[in-house]
PDB file of C-alpha atoms in Angstrom:
ATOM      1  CA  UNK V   1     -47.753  -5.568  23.956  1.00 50.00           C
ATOM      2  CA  UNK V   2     -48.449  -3.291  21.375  1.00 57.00           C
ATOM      3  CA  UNK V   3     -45.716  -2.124  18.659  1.00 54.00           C
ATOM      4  CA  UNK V   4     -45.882   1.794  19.628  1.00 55.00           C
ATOM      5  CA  UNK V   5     -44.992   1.283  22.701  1.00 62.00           C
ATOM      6  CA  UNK V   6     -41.537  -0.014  21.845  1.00 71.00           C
ATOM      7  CA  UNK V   7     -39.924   2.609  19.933  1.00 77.00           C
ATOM      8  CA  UNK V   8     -40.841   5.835  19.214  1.00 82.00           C
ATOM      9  CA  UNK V   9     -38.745   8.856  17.971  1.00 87.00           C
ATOM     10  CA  UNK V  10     -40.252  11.558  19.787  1.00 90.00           C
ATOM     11  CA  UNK V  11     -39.700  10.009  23.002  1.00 88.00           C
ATOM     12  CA  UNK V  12     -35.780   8.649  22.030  1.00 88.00           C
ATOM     13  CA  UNK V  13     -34.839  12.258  21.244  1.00 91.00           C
ATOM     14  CA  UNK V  14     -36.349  13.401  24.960  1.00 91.00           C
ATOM     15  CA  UNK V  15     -34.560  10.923  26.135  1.00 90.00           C
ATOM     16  CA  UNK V  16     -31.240  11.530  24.984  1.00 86.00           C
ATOM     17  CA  UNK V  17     -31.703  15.330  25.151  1.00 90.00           C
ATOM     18  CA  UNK V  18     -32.115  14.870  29.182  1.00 90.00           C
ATOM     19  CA  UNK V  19     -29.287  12.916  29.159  1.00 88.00           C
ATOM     20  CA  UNK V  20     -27.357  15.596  27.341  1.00 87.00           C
ATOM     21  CA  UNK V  21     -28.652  18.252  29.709  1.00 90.00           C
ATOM     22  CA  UNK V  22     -27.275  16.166  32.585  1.00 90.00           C
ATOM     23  CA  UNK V  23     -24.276  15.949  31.446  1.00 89.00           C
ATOM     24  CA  UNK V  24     -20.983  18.052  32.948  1.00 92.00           C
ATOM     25  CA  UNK V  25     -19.094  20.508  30.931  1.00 90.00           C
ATOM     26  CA  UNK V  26     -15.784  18.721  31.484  1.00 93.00           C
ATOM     27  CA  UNK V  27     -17.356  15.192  30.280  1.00 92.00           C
ATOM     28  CA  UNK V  28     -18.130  16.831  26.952  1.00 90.00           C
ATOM     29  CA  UNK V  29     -14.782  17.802  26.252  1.00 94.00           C
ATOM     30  CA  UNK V  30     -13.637  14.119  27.357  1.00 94.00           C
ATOM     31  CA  UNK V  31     -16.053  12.887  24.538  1.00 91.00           C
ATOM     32  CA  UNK V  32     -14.914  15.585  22.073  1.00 94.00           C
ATOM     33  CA  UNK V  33     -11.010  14.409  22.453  1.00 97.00           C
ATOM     34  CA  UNK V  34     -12.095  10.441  22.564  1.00 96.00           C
ATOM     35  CA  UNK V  35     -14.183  11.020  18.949  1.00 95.00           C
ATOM     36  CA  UNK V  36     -11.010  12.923  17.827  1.00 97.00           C
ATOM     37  CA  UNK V  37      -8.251   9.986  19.063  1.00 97.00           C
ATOM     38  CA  UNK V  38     -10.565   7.119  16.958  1.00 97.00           C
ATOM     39  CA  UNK V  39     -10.710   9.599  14.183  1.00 97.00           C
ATOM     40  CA  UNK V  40      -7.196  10.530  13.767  1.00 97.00           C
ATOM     41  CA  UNK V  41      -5.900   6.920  14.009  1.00 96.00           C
ATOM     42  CA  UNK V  42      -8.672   5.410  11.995  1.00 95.00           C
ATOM     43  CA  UNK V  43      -7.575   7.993   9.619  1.00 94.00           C
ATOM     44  CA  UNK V  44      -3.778   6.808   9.966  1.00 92.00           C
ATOM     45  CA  UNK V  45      -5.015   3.309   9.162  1.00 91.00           C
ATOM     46  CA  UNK V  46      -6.905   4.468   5.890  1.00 90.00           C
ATOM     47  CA  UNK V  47      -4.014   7.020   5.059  1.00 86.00           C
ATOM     48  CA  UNK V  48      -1.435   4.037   5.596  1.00 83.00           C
ATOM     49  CA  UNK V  49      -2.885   1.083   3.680  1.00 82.00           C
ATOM     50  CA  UNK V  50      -2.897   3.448   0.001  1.00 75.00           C
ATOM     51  CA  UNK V  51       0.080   2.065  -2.014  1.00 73.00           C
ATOM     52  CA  UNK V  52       0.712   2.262  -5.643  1.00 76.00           C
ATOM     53  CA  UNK V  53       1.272  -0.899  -7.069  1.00 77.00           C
ATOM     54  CA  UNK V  54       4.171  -1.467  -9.055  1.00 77.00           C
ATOM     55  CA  UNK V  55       2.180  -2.726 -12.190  1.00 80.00           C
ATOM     56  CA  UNK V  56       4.592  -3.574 -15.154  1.00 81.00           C
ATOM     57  CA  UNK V  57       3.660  -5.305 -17.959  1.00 84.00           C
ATOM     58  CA  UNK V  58       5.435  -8.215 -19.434  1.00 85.00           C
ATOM     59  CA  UNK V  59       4.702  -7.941 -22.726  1.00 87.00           C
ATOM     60  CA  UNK V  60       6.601 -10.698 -25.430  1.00 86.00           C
ATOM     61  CA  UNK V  61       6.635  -9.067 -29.010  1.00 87.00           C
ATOM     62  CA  UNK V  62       6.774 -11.989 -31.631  1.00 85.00           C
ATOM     63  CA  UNK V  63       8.635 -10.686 -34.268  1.00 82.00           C
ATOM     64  CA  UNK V  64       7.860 -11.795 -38.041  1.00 85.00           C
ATOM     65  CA  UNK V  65      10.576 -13.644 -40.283  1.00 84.00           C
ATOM     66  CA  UNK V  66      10.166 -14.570 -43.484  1.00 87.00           C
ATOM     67  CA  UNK V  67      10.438 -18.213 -44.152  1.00 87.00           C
ATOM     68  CA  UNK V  68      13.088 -18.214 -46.472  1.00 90.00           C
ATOM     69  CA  UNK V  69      15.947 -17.154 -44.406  1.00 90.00           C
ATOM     70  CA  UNK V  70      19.179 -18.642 -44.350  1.00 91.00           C
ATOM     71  CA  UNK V  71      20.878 -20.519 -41.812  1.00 92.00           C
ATOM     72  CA  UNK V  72      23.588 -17.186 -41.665  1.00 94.00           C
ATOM     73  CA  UNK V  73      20.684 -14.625 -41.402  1.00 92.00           C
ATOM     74  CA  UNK V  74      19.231 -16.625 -38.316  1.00 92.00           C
ATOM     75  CA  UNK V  75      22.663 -17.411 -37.211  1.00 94.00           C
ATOM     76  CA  UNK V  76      23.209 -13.396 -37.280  1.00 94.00           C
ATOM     77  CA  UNK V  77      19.980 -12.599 -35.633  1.00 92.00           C
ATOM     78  CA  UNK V  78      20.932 -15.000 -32.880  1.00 94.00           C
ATOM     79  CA  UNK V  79      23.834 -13.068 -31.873  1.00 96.00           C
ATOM     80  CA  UNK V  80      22.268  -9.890 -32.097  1.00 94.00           C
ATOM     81  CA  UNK V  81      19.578 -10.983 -29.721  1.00 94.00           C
ATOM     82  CA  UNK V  82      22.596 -12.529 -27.877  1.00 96.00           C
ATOM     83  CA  UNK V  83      24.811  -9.224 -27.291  1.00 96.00           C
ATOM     84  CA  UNK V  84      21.528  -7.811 -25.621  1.00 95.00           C
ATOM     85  CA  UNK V  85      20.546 -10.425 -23.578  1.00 96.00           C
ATOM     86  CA  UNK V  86      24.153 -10.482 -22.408  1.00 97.00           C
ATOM     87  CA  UNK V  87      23.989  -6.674 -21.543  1.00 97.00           C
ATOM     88  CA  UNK V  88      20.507  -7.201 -19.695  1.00 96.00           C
ATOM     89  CA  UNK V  89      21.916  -9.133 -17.589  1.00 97.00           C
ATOM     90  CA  UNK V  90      25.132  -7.753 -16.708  1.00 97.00           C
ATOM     91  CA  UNK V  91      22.770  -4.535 -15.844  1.00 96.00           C
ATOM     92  CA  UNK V  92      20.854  -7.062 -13.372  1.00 96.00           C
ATOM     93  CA  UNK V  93      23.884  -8.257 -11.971  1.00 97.00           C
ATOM     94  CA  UNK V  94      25.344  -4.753 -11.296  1.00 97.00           C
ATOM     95  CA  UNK V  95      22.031  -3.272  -9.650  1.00 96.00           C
ATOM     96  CA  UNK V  96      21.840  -7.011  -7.535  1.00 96.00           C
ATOM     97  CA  UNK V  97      25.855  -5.846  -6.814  1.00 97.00           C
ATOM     98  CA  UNK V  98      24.761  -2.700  -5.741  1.00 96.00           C
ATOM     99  CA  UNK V  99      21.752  -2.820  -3.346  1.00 96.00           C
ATOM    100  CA  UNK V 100      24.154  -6.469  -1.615  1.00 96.00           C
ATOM    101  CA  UNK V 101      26.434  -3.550  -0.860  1.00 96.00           C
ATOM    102  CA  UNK V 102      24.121  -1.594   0.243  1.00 95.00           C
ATOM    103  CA  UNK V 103      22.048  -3.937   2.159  1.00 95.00           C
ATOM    104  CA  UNK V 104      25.860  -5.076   3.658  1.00 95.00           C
ATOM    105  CA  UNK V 105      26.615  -1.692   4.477  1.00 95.00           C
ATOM    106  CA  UNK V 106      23.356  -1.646   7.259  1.00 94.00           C
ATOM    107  CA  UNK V 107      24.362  -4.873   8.279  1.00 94.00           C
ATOM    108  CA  UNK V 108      27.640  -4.018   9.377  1.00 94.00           C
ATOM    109  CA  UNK V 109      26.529  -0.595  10.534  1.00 93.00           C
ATOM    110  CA  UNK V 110      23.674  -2.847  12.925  1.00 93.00           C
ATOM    111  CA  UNK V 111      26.393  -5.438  13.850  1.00 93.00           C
ATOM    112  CA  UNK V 112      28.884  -2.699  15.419  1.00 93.00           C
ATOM    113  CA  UNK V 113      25.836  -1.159  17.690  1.00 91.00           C
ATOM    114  CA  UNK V 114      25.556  -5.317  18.762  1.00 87.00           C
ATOM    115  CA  UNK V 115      21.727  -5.430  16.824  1.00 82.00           C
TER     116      UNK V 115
END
């Protein structure tokens, strides 16, 4: 068998242009609304699956003493850094207190419809 005879372009394009011409008005449309349904959810899927992501950087700045300090300048320091870690994380605790009240809120509200 000879390697022309398998494929040749000419004879593809007659091809599918007769099978075009035999095809009904009303099938056309049908494959005009199919190509738009796989379009329009392939481009939900696409438009769906974009999501910033939350990037935040944990950066740790090492701060620079001298190395003659005294005990009461370090002590001092210490509670400095102290009084803000202590706010931090009463902040944390009042934004966890928050969105548990929240969150408790849709609970109930789901629990009184019997979900």
């Amino acid at each position: 068998m000879k390697l022309r005879h398998l494929f040749s372009p000419i004879h593809a394009i007659r091809d599918f242009a007769n099978f075009a011409r035999s095809r009904e008005k009303h099938e056309w449309w049908f494959l005009l609304a199919s190509i738009c349904v796989v379009l329009v959810i392939g481009w939900a899927f696409v438009h769906d699956s974009y999501f910033e992501r939350a990037y935040k950087p944990n950066i740790i700045y090492v701060e620079s003493w001298p190395a003659n300090r005294t005990d009461a300048e370090i002590i001092a320091q210490q509670k400095i850094d102290q009084a803000k870690q202590e706010a931090a994380e009463a902040e944390f605790e009042r934004e966890r207190a928050k969105r548990q009240a929240e969150w408790k809120k849709i609970d109930d509200k789901l629990k009184s419809w019997g979900i």
